[in-house]
Each structure stands twice: as C-alpha cells, then as structure tokens.
Coordinates of C-alpha atoms in Angstrom, one line a residue:
F14 CA -14.2 -8.4 52.9
F15 CA -17.3 -9.9 54.6
F16 CA -21.0 -9.6 54.4
Q17 CA -23.4 -8.3 57.0
A18 CA -27.2 -8.5 57.3
E19 CA -28.9 -5.2 57.7
D20 CA -32.5 -4.0 57.4
G21 CA -33.5 -7.3 55.8
I22 CA -31.1 -7.2 52.9
R23 CA -27.7 -8.8 52.5
D24 CA -25.3 -5.8 52.7
F25 CA -21.5 -6.0 52.8
C26 CA -18.4 -4.4 54.2
L27 CA -14.9 -4.4 53.0
S28 CA -12.0 -4.4 55.4
R29 CA -11.4 -0.7 54.5
G30 CA -15.1 0.2 54.7
L31 CA -16.0 0.2 51.0
G32 CA -19.3 -1.6 51.4
D33 CA -21.1 0.4 54.0
V34 CA -21.7 3.4 51.7
Y35 CA -24.2 1.5 49.7
K36 CA -27.8 1.2 50.9
R37 CA -29.7 1.9 47.7
Q38 CA -30.7 -1.3 45.9
G39 CA -29.6 0.2 42.5
D40 CA -26.0 0.7 43.8
L41 CA -25.9 -2.5 45.7
I42 CA -26.5 -5.0 42.9
P43 CA -23.3 -4.5 40.8
I44 CA -21.1 -4.1 43.9
A45 CA -22.6 -7.2 45.6
L46 CA -22.0 -9.2 42.4
F47 CA -18.4 -7.9 42.3
L48 CA -17.7 -9.0 45.9
D49 CA -19.4 -12.3 45.4
E50 CA -17.1 -13.0 42.4
L51 CA -14.0 -11.9 44.5
K52 CA -14.8 -14.4 47.2
S53 CA -15.1 -17.3 44.7
D54 CA -12.7 -20.2 44.9
N55 CA -12.5 -20.1 41.1
V56 CA -9.5 -17.9 40.2
D57 CA -10.9 -17.1 36.7
R58 CA -14.0 -15.7 38.2
R59 CA -12.0 -13.5 40.6
A60 CA -9.9 -12.3 37.7
N61 CA -13.0 -11.6 35.6
S62 CA -14.5 -9.6 38.5
V63 CA -11.3 -7.4 38.7
R64 CA -11.5 -6.7 34.9
H65 CA -15.0 -5.3 35.4
V66 CA -14.2 -3.2 38.5
S67 CA -14.6 0.0 36.5
S68 CA -18.4 -0.2 37.1
I69 CA -17.7 0.0 40.8
A70 CA -15.5 3.1 40.3
V71 CA -18.3 4.7 38.3
A72 CA -20.8 4.0 41.1
L73 CA -18.4 5.3 43.8
G74 CA -17.2 8.5 42.0
K75 CA -13.7 9.7 41.7
E76 CA -13.1 10.8 45.3
R77 CA -14.4 7.6 46.8
T78 CA -12.6 5.5 44.2
R79 CA -9.3 7.2 45.3
N80 CA -10.0 6.9 49.0
E81 CA -11.8 3.6 49.3
L82 CA -11.4 1.4 46.1
L83 CA -7.7 2.0 45.4
P84 CA -6.6 1.0 48.9
F85 CA -8.6 -2.2 48.4
F86 CA -6.5 -3.0 45.3
S87 CA -3.4 -3.4 47.5
E88 CA -5.2 -6.3 49.3
L89 CA -5.3 -8.1 45.9
L90 CA -1.6 -8.1 45.5
D91 CA -1.3 -11.4 47.4
D92 CA -3.7 -13.2 45.0
E93 CA -2.9 -15.7 42.2
P94 CA -1.3 -14.7 38.9
P95 CA -4.5 -14.5 36.8
V96 CA -6.0 -12.0 39.3
L97 CA -2.8 -10.0 39.4
I98 CA -2.6 -9.9 35.6
A99 CA -6.2 -8.6 35.5
L100 CA -5.3 -6.0 38.1
S101 CA -2.2 -4.8 36.2
E102 CA -4.3 -4.4 33.1
V103 CA -7.1 -2.5 34.9
L104 CA -4.7 0.0 36.5
G105 CA -3.7 1.2 33.1
Q106 CA -7.3 2.1 32.4
F107 CA -8.1 3.7 35.8
L108 CA -6.6 7.2 35.5
D109 CA -9.8 8.9 34.6
Y110 CA -11.7 7.1 37.3
I111 CA -9.6 8.6 40.0
G112 CA -9.7 12.2 38.7
G113 CA -7.0 12.3 36.0
P114 CA -3.2 12.9 35.7
K115 CA -2.9 14.9 38.9
H116 CA -3.6 11.8 40.9
I117 CA -1.4 9.5 38.8
Q118 CA 0.9 8.7 41.7
L119 CA -1.9 6.6 43.3
L120 CA -1.5 4.2 40.5
L121 CA 2.3 4.2 40.3
S122 CA 2.8 2.4 43.6
P123 CA 0.7 -0.7 42.9
L124 CA 2.0 -0.9 39.4
E125 CA 5.6 -0.8 40.7
E126 CA 4.8 -3.8 42.9
L127 CA 3.4 -5.7 39.9
L128 CA 6.5 -4.9 37.8
I129 CA 8.6 -7.0 40.1
L130 CA 6.6 -10.1 39.5
D131 CA 7.4 -12.3 36.4
A132 CA 3.7 -13.0 35.7
T133 CA 2.7 -9.3 35.6
H134 CA 5.8 -7.5 34.5
E135 CA 4.8 -7.1 30.9
T136 CA 1.1 -6.1 31.6
A137 CA 2.2 -3.6 34.3
L138 CA 4.7 -2.1 31.9
A139 CA 2.1 -1.8 29.2
S140 CA -0.2 0.0 31.7
L141 CA 2.6 2.4 32.6
R142 CA 3.2 3.1 29.0
K143 CA -0.5 4.2 28.7
I144 CA -0.6 6.5 31.7
L145 CA 2.8 8.0 32.0
P146 CA 2.5 10.1 28.8
R147 CA -0.4 11.9 30.5
A148 CA 1.7 12.7 33.6
D149 CA 3.6 15.9 34.2
P150 CA 6.9 15.4 32.3
Q151 CA 9.0 16.1 35.4
L152 CA 7.0 13.5 37.4
A153 CA 7.4 10.9 34.6
S154 CA 11.2 11.6 34.6
Q155 CA 11.5 11.2 38.3
Y156 CA 9.5 8.0 38.4
V157 CA 11.4 6.3 35.5
S158 CA 14.7 7.5 37.0
H159 CA 13.6 5.9 40.3
L160 CA 12.9 2.6 38.5
A161 CA 16.3 2.8 36.8
E162 CA 18.0 3.0 40.2
G163 CA 16.0 0.1 41.6
K164 CA 17.9 -2.8 43.1
K165 CA 15.6 -5.3 41.4
L166 CA 16.4 -6.2 37.8
H167 CA 12.7 -6.1 36.8
L168 CA 12.5 -2.4 37.8
R169 CA 15.6 -1.4 35.8
S170 CA 14.4 -3.4 32.7
A171 CA 11.0 -1.6 33.1
A172 CA 12.9 1.7 33.1
A173 CA 14.5 0.7 29.8
G174 CA 11.0 -0.1 28.4
L175 CA 9.7 3.3 29.5
L176 CA 12.4 5.5 27.9
P177 CA 10.1 6.6 25.1
V178 CA 7.6 8.2 27.5
V179 CA 10.0 10.5 29.2
P180 CA 11.6 13.7 28.0
K181 CA 14.5 13.4 25.6
Q182 CA 17.2 14.5 28.0
T183 CA 16.1 12.0 30.7
A184 CA 15.8 9.3 28.1
E185 CA 19.3 9.9 26.8
T186 CA 20.8 9.9 30.3
L187 CA 19.1 6.7 31.4
F188 CA 19.8 5.0 28.1
K189 CA 23.6 5.6 28.5
T190 CA 23.4 4.3 32.1
L191 CA 21.3 1.2 31.3
S192 CA 23.4 0.4 28.3
T193 CA 26.3 -0.4 30.6
E194 CA 24.4 -3.3 32.0
N195 CA 24.8 -6.7 30.4
D196 CA 21.7 -8.4 31.6
P197 CA 19.5 -10.0 29.0
L198 CA 16.3 -8.4 30.2
I199 CA 17.7 -4.9 30.0
R200 CA 19.3 -5.5 26.6
V201 CA 15.9 -6.8 25.2
A202 CA 14.0 -3.9 26.7
L203 CA 16.5 -1.3 25.3
A204 CA 16.2 -2.9 21.8
K205 CA 12.4 -2.8 21.9
S206 CA 12.4 0.8 23.1
F207 CA 14.9 2.1 20.6
K208 CA 12.4 2.2 17.7
D209 CA 10.1 4.5 19.7
L210 CA 12.8 6.9 20.9
H211 CA 13.2 10.5 19.6
S212 CA 14.6 10.6 16.1
D213 CA 17.4 12.9 17.3
F214 CA 18.1 10.9 20.4
L215 CA 21.8 10.5 21.0
S216 CA 24.3 11.3 18.2
A217 CA 24.2 9.7 14.8
E218 CA 27.4 7.7 15.6
Q219 CA 25.9 6.4 18.9
R220 CA 22.7 5.3 17.3
I221 CA 24.5 3.5 14.5
D222 CA 26.8 1.8 16.9
F223 CA 23.9 0.6 19.1
L224 CA 22.1 -0.9 16.1
S225 CA 25.3 -2.5 14.7
K226 CA 26.0 -4.1 18.1
S227 CA 22.4 -5.2 18.5
A228 CA 22.6 -7.0 15.1
K229 CA 25.4 -9.2 16.6
D230 CA 23.8 -9.7 20.0
E231 CA 23.5 -13.3 21.2
L232 CA 19.9 -12.8 22.1
E233 CA 17.4 -13.3 19.2
D234 CA 14.9 -11.0 20.8
V235 CA 17.5 -8.2 20.5
R236 CA 18.5 -9.1 16.9
K237 CA 14.9 -9.2 15.7
E238 CA 14.4 -5.6 16.8
V239 CA 17.3 -4.2 14.8
F240 CA 15.3 -3.5 11.6
D241 CA 12.5 -1.6 13.3
G242 CA 15.3 0.6 14.9
W243 CA 16.9 1.2 11.6
A244 CA 13.5 2.1 10.0
K245 CA 12.8 4.7 12.7
H246 CA 16.2 6.4 12.7
L247 CA 17.4 6.2 9.1
P248 CA 15.7 9.4 8.0
S249 CA 17.7 11.3 10.6
L250 CA 21.0 9.6 10.0
P251 CA 23.7 10.6 7.4
R252 CA 23.3 8.2 4.4
E253 CA 27.0 7.8 3.9
Q254 CA 27.4 6.6 7.4
V255 CA 24.6 4.0 7.4
E256 CA 25.1 2.1 4.2
A257 CA 27.8 -0.3 5.4
P258 CA 26.3 -1.1 8.9
L259 CA 22.8 -1.4 7.5
A260 CA 23.9 -3.7 4.8
A261 CA 25.8 -5.8 7.3
S262 CA 22.6 -6.1 9.3
F263 CA 21.0 -8.0 6.4
E264 CA 23.4 -10.8 7.0
L265 CA 20.7 -11.7 9.5
L266 CA 18.8 -13.2 6.5
G267 CA 20.9 -16.3 7.4
D268 CA 20.3 -16.1 11.1
Q269 CA 19.6 -19.4 13.0
S270 CA 16.4 -17.9 14.4
L271 CA 13.3 -17.9 12.3
K272 CA 12.0 -14.8 14.1
V273 CA 15.1 -12.9 13.1
R274 CA 15.1 -14.2 9.5
T275 CA 11.5 -13.2 9.2
A276 CA 12.2 -9.7 10.4
A277 CA 15.2 -9.4 8.0
C278 CA 13.0 -10.6 5.1
K279 CA 10.3 -8.1 5.9
A280 CA 12.8 -5.2 6.2
L281 CA 14.8 -5.9 3.0
G282 CA 12.4 -4.3 0.6
P283 CA 11.6 -1.1 2.6
L284 CA 15.1 -0.4 3.8
A285 CA 17.0 -1.3 0.6
Q286 CA 16.5 2.2 -0.8
W287 CA 19.1 3.4 1.7
I288 CA 21.8 1.2 0.4
S289 CA 23.5 1.0 -3.0
S290 CA 23.5 -2.3 -4.9
E291 CA 27.3 -2.5 -4.6
T292 CA 27.1 -2.4 -0.8
L293 CA 24.0 -4.4 -0.3
Y294 CA 24.3 -7.4 -2.6
P295 CA 27.5 -8.9 -1.2
S296 CA 25.9 -8.9 2.3
I297 CA 22.7 -10.7 1.2
K298 CA 23.8 -12.9 -1.8
G299 CA 25.1 -15.7 0.4
H300 CA 21.9 -15.9 2.5
L301 CA 19.1 -15.7 0.0
L302 CA 19.2 -19.3 -0.9
S303 CA 18.8 -20.5 2.7
A304 CA 15.9 -17.9 3.1
F305 CA 14.2 -19.3 0.0
S306 CA 14.5 -22.8 1.4
D307 CA 12.0 -21.9 4.1
S308 CA 8.5 -22.0 2.6
S309 CA 7.1 -19.7 5.4
L310 CA 9.6 -17.0 4.3
Q311 CA 9.1 -17.3 0.5
P312 CA 6.1 -15.0 0.2
I313 CA 7.6 -12.4 2.5
L314 CA 11.0 -12.5 0.7
L315 CA 9.3 -12.3 -2.7
S316 CA 7.4 -9.2 -1.6
S317 CA 10.6 -7.6 -0.4
L318 CA 12.4 -8.5 -3.6
K319 CA 9.7 -6.7 -5.6
Q320 CA 10.3 -3.6 -3.5
L321 CA 14.0 -4.1 -4.0
A322 CA 13.5 -4.2 -7.8
A323 CA 11.5 -1.0 -7.6
S324 CA 14.4 0.9 -5.9
H325 CA 17.4 -0.9 -7.5
G326 CA 15.9 -1.9 -10.9
G327 CA 14.5 -5.3 -12.0
K328 CA 17.5 -6.2 -14.1
A329 CA 19.9 -5.8 -11.3
V330 CA 17.8 -7.9 -9.0
G331 CA 17.4 -10.5 -11.7
E332 CA 21.2 -10.7 -12.0
L333 CA 21.5 -11.1 -8.2
L334 CA 18.9 -13.9 -8.1
N335 CA 20.1 -15.8 -11.2
P336 CA 22.5 -18.0 -9.2
I337 CA 19.8 -18.6 -6.5
L338 CA 17.3 -19.6 -9.2
D339 CA 19.8 -22.0 -10.8
A340 CA 20.5 -23.6 -7.4
L341 CA 16.8 -24.0 -6.7
L342 CA 16.2 -25.6 -10.1
E343 CA 18.9 -28.2 -9.5
D344 CA 17.9 -29.0 -5.9
K345 CA 16.8 -32.6 -5.2
A346 CA 14.0 -31.5 -2.9
F347 CA 10.8 -30.8 -4.8
R348 CA 9.8 -28.0 -2.4
M349 CA 12.9 -26.1 -3.5
R350 CA 12.0 -26.5 -7.2
C351 CA 8.5 -25.3 -6.3
A352 CA 10.2 -22.2 -4.8
A353 CA 12.0 -21.8 -8.1
A354 CA 8.6 -21.6 -9.8
E355 CA 7.5 -18.9 -7.4
L356 CA 10.7 -17.0 -8.1
I357 CA 10.2 -17.2 -11.9
A358 CA 6.7 -15.9 -11.5
S359 CA 8.0 -12.8 -9.8
G360 CA 9.1 -11.5 -13.3
F361 CA 12.8 -10.8 -12.5
F362 CA 14.2 -13.0 -15.3
Q363 CA 13.0 -11.6 -18.6
E364 CA 15.6 -13.1 -20.8
T365 CA 15.8 -16.6 -19.2
A366 CA 12.3 -17.0 -17.6
I367 CA 10.8 -19.2 -20.4
A368 CA 13.8 -21.6 -20.6
K369 CA 13.8 -22.1 -16.9
L370 CA 10.0 -22.5 -16.7
R371 CA 10.2 -25.1 -19.4
K372 CA 12.4 -27.2 -17.2
L373 CA 9.8 -27.1 -14.4
F374 CA 7.0 -28.0 -16.8
E375 CA 9.0 -31.2 -17.6
D376 CA 9.9 -31.9 -13.9
R377 CA 9.4 -35.5 -12.7
A378 CA 7.3 -34.3 -9.7
A379 CA 3.6 -33.5 -10.3
I380 CA 3.6 -30.8 -7.6
V381 CA 6.5 -29.0 -9.3
R382 CA 4.7 -29.1 -12.6
S383 CA 1.6 -27.7 -10.9
S384 CA 3.8 -24.9 -9.5
A385 CA 5.0 -24.2 -13.1
V386 CA 1.3 -24.0 -14.2
I387 CA 0.7 -21.3 -11.6
A388 CA 3.8 -19.4 -12.6
A389 CA 2.8 -19.5 -16.2
G390 CA -0.6 -18.1 -15.4
K391 CA 1.0 -15.2 -13.5
L392 CA 3.6 -14.4 -16.2
A393 CA 1.0 -14.5 -19.0
A394 CA -0.8 -11.5 -17.4
S395 CA 2.2 -9.5 -18.6
P396 CA 2.4 -8.5 -22.3
I397 CA 6.2 -9.1 -22.0
Y398 CA 5.8 -12.8 -21.5
Q399 CA 2.4 -13.6 -22.9
G400 CA 3.4 -14.7 -26.4
E401 CA 6.2 -16.9 -25.2
I402 CA 4.2 -18.5 -22.4
V403 CA 1.4 -19.5 -24.9
S404 CA 4.0 -21.0 -27.2
L405 CA 5.6 -22.9 -24.3
V406 CA 2.3 -24.4 -23.2
L407 CA 1.3 -25.3 -26.8
E408 CA 4.7 -27.0 -27.1
Q409 CA 4.0 -29.0 -24.0
A410 CA 0.6 -30.0 -25.2
A411 CA 2.2 -31.8 -28.2
K412 CA 4.7 -33.8 -26.1
P413 CA 4.6 -37.6 -26.4
N414 CA 4.5 -38.0 -22.6
Y415 CA 0.9 -37.9 -21.6
L416 CA 1.8 -36.5 -18.1
L417 CA 3.2 -33.4 -19.8
R418 CA 0.0 -33.1 -21.9
I419 CA -2.0 -33.2 -18.6
T420 CA 0.1 -30.3 -17.3
A421 CA -0.4 -28.4 -20.5
A422 CA -4.2 -28.8 -20.2
K423 CA -4.1 -27.3 -16.7
A424 CA -1.9 -24.5 -18.0
L425 CA -4.2 -23.7 -20.8
F426 CA -7.1 -23.2 -18.4
A427 CA -4.8 -21.0 -16.3
L428 CA -4.1 -18.8 -19.3
I429 CA -7.7 -18.3 -20.5
S430 CA -8.4 -15.3 -18.3
N431 CA -4.9 -13.7 -18.8
V432 CA -4.5 -13.7 -22.6
K433 CA -6.1 -11.5 -25.3
P434 CA -9.5 -12.7 -26.5
E435 CA -8.1 -13.4 -30.0
T436 CA -5.3 -15.5 -28.6
R437 CA -7.8 -17.4 -26.4
D438 CA -10.2 -18.1 -29.3
S439 CA -7.5 -18.9 -31.9
F440 CA -5.1 -21.0 -29.8
I441 CA -6.2 -21.8 -26.2
I442 CA -9.8 -23.1 -26.8
P443 CA -9.0 -25.2 -29.9
E444 CA -6.1 -26.8 -28.1
L445 CA -8.2 -27.6 -25.1
I446 CA -10.9 -29.3 -27.3
R447 CA -8.1 -31.3 -29.0
L448 CA -6.7 -32.4 -25.6
G449 CA -10.3 -33.3 -24.5
A450 CA -10.3 -35.9 -27.3
D451 CA -6.8 -37.1 -26.5
P452 CA -6.3 -40.8 -27.0
V453 CA -5.2 -41.2 -23.3
P454 CA -8.3 -41.1 -21.0
N455 CA -6.3 -39.5 -18.2
V456 CA -5.7 -36.5 -20.4
Q457 CA -9.4 -36.3 -21.2
L458 CA -10.3 -36.5 -17.6
S459 CA -7.8 -33.7 -16.7
V460 CA -9.5 -31.4 -19.2
L461 CA -13.0 -32.3 -18.0
T462 CA -12.0 -32.1 -14.3
T463 CA -10.4 -28.7 -14.6
F464 CA -13.3 -27.5 -16.7
K465 CA -15.7 -28.5 -14.0
Q466 CA -13.6 -26.8 -11.3
Q467 CA -13.6 -23.5 -13.3
F468 CA -17.1 -23.8 -14.7
N469 CA -18.3 -20.6 -13.1
E470 CA -15.2 -18.6 -14.1
L471 CA -15.6 -19.8 -17.7
K472 CA -19.1 -18.3 -18.1
E473 CA -18.2 -16.3 -21.3
I474 CA -16.9 -19.2 -23.3
R475 CA -18.1 -22.5 -21.7
S476 CA -20.9 -23.0 -24.2
I477 CA -18.3 -23.5 -26.9
F478 CA -17.5 -26.9 -25.2
I479 CA -21.1 -28.3 -25.4
P480 CA -20.7 -30.1 -28.8
H481 CA -17.4 -31.6 -27.6
L482 CA -19.1 -32.8 -24.3
K483 CA -22.0 -34.4 -26.3
K484 CA -19.5 -36.2 -28.5
L485 CA -17.6 -37.6 -25.5
Q486 CA -20.9 -38.7 -23.8
S487 CA -22.2 -40.5 -26.8
S488 CA -18.9 -42.1 -28.0
P489 CA -17.7 -45.5 -26.6
G490 CA -14.7 -44.9 -24.4
D491 CA -13.6 -44.6 -20.8
G492 CA -16.5 -44.8 -18.4
D493 CA -15.2 -42.0 -16.1
V494 CA -14.9 -39.7 -19.1
I495 CA -18.4 -40.5 -20.3
H496 CA -19.8 -40.0 -16.8
L497 CA -18.0 -36.6 -16.2
A498 CA -19.1 -35.3 -19.6
G499 CA -22.7 -36.2 -18.7
E500 CA -22.3 -34.3 -15.4
L501 CA -21.1 -31.2 -17.2
L502 CA -24.0 -31.4 -19.7
D503 CA -26.4 -31.6 -16.8
Q504 CA -24.9 -28.4 -15.3
F505 CA -25.6 -26.7 -18.6
H506 CA -29.2 -28.0 -18.6
T507 CA -29.6 -26.8 -15.0
L508 CA -28.6 -23.3 -16.2

C-alpha cells in the first residue's frame, strides 16, 4: 500500500485499489488509521490493526469486502507471526462481513495457508471450527476430506480436529483413515476431537477400543483426553462392555504426568457410577496414595471421592481408603500427615475418625496439629461426630503438654460456630476461659490471639469474655498477655 496526496488531503491507495474508493472524510479516518498502523515497524501495532479490521469491512460493505479487502489479506501472509495469528483469528469472525455462508469458500483458502504454519495452526483451526458448521454440509465434507488428503502433516491433523463439524458418515470414514497414521499431531487431534463426535459414531466396540488404546498412548496429551471421551460416549455404550476398560483407564491416577493425573482425579467421581466397586477398586487402590501425596490434587481427589461415596456408599469408600489413611498417618513427611487430616475431615471414617484424629492432635509438627484443628471444625458440623469431637478437644485441653493445650484452644474456637448453643455455653466457653487463665503465658496468648482474630465472628458471645479480659489486664503477669487483653478491651470500648 502507499499514500497519495489528492485535493489537499492525504488519501491512500492499496496495491489492489482498496483506498481510492474513499473520498469522504468520515470514511477516510478509520481506514487511514488502519493503514497507518499496518505500515508501522512495530509488529504489535500491525497485529492490533488487523484485529480491528472489521470496522473497515463495515465501511466497505459486503461486496467490496469480498472484492477488495479479502484479496488484500493474502498480502499479509508474508508478515510476522503476531500479525498472522491476528489474521487467523479475524478470519473466523468474518463470515457475516462477506455476505454469509454462501461465500465461505473465500475464507477457506487463506485459512488453509495459515493451517500449515506452526504459529497459526491452532488459531486457524479454531476459526474453521467456528465457520464450517455454518457451511453447506456437502461443502464442509469436501473441504475436510481435501485436508485429510493433504501432503502436509498440519493439514491432515487439522482434518482430524475438524471431524466434529462434518456429517457423521464423513467423520466416520475420515476417522478410520486418519487412525491408521501414527504421527503424534494426528493422534492428539483425534483424541481431542473424540469427545465432540456423534454419540453413535462408529460401533460400540470401535469406540471402546479407541479409548482403551488412548489410555495407553505414550503421549500425555492423548492420555489426558481419555476421560472426556468416556464421559461423552458412556451413555450410548453397553454398560457390561465398558466396566473393565473404564476401570483400567483409572490406573492413570498413577500416571507420571500431572496433567493426566489431574484429569483422572477430576473424572473419578462423575464416572464411577458406571463401574461396580468390585471392578473399580482394584484399579485405583494402588494409585490413591501417590495421588494424595500431591497437594495440588488433594482437593480435586477429595471432591471426586465424595461423589464416589454418593454412588458407591460411604462405608465402602471408607474401607477402600483406610489403608491409604493409615499410610498417610505414618508418613515421615508432615505434608502427608496434613493430607491425612484432610481425608479424615471428608467424613468417610465414622468408626475410626476420632482415634485417628487424636493422633494428629498430638503430632510433633505444629502445622499438622493445625490441620487437625481444621478437620475437627469440619467434622463437628455433623451430628454424627459432634459429641465425640467435643470430648476429644476437651481431653486435649487437659493435657500436661502446653503445646497440646494451645492446639485445644484453637480447636475450641473452631467448634464454637458448629456446635449446639447448649454445648457451646456449657463446655466450650468455660474451657476457653479456663485456658485463658492457664499458668503458661503462651497458652493465654493463644486464646487471646485467636479471640482477636475471630472477634467479628464471635459477636453473639464475645461480651462473656470481658470480665476475664479485665482480670488479665489488672493482674501481674506476662507483659504481652496484659497488653493484648488491653487491646481487646479497647475494641469493646470502641464498639
């Protein structure tokens, strides 16, 4: 493109004649700015200009956009990757600017060129996924079949990625053809597409076989797609045929790839309903401990286990997890013992929860004891555990070891909002006041510090502590205790 001076204003002309149709100042400004950005040495400015080219298309109208702007796009294909990425994104939004689906072929050619490039393959593919569903089904079939026959690997992998947007018969034919290729790009593309294919696509045996093989594929990007594929196709597959291969897929809980393990943890809860306990548990039992050892997976796995308990029964899940919990409790790494507290808090261990939680309350690591406090607070919300939890915490509050009494004080505060009012008033508050007068200043400080942290949450009962605070402030003792008691009294006076 280049600029020309005409009639006293700075006009422009593209190599294909786009510029000379604009003489009115209102039309000229956005297009002049567009061209000014495109001639910039800054690649980001050029890319940004391409992303806003729709304003030019609106000004031109559909016919001129087809005849004058689209040919100009082909001149951008030699630009740098950021500009090409922007162009590949824009083409997916351009169908209506050129007059709709009947002109879709005008976009397919530049997108095909962008498919070949590493930098723009994914964005061009995403654009094709947007526009091809609006094309005539026969045209879409012909185009994707053409890509599948391409000599370049990127075109064939694009065809694999576009199978969900073509008619079922075409998709089935191309799937069988592309499945014979062993290239990683095509295997990944087929695995990603599988979850979006028709639910009656291929026979049940062929779909089960594909998912079973994908679970053993050497590529993690193939293995992590397996569970989405199962989720899509399970409702249309015979249950008796899927139990064993689906259960075997959950051996990926122990996969070396975090992405794959994450996908397996997420899928365990929702998909477990399709598998009996007798079939599923042997496949997952040996991998649950390693999954729990990863702190990033623990919340995902716990959520799935709760879903598993809903479909298989909490008692059965508890029996499955008992050996896992025992191993976590005995582990030398404190983070594993913290994971044990999380597992206990899930509520799967009705008969053994309190005994195992007691062990964590008395752990040598403060962070583990803190995890036990959190677990106790969660369990106390359930009537099943509430009485035993209160008894456990009161037991800890009477321990000779002051560190255990500090843990008990924190636990008592954690219980306040979860127990019945009569339990709170008869046991929790009196014990907190007693610990607040503990002979060890560190225990007193723990009570006061936690009280200060939860001051707003304790609105209903906090005034009960005023006499105790006054006593602490006026009595000779630890300076930090006296100071903190005074601060809390000042908070009451401010109110």
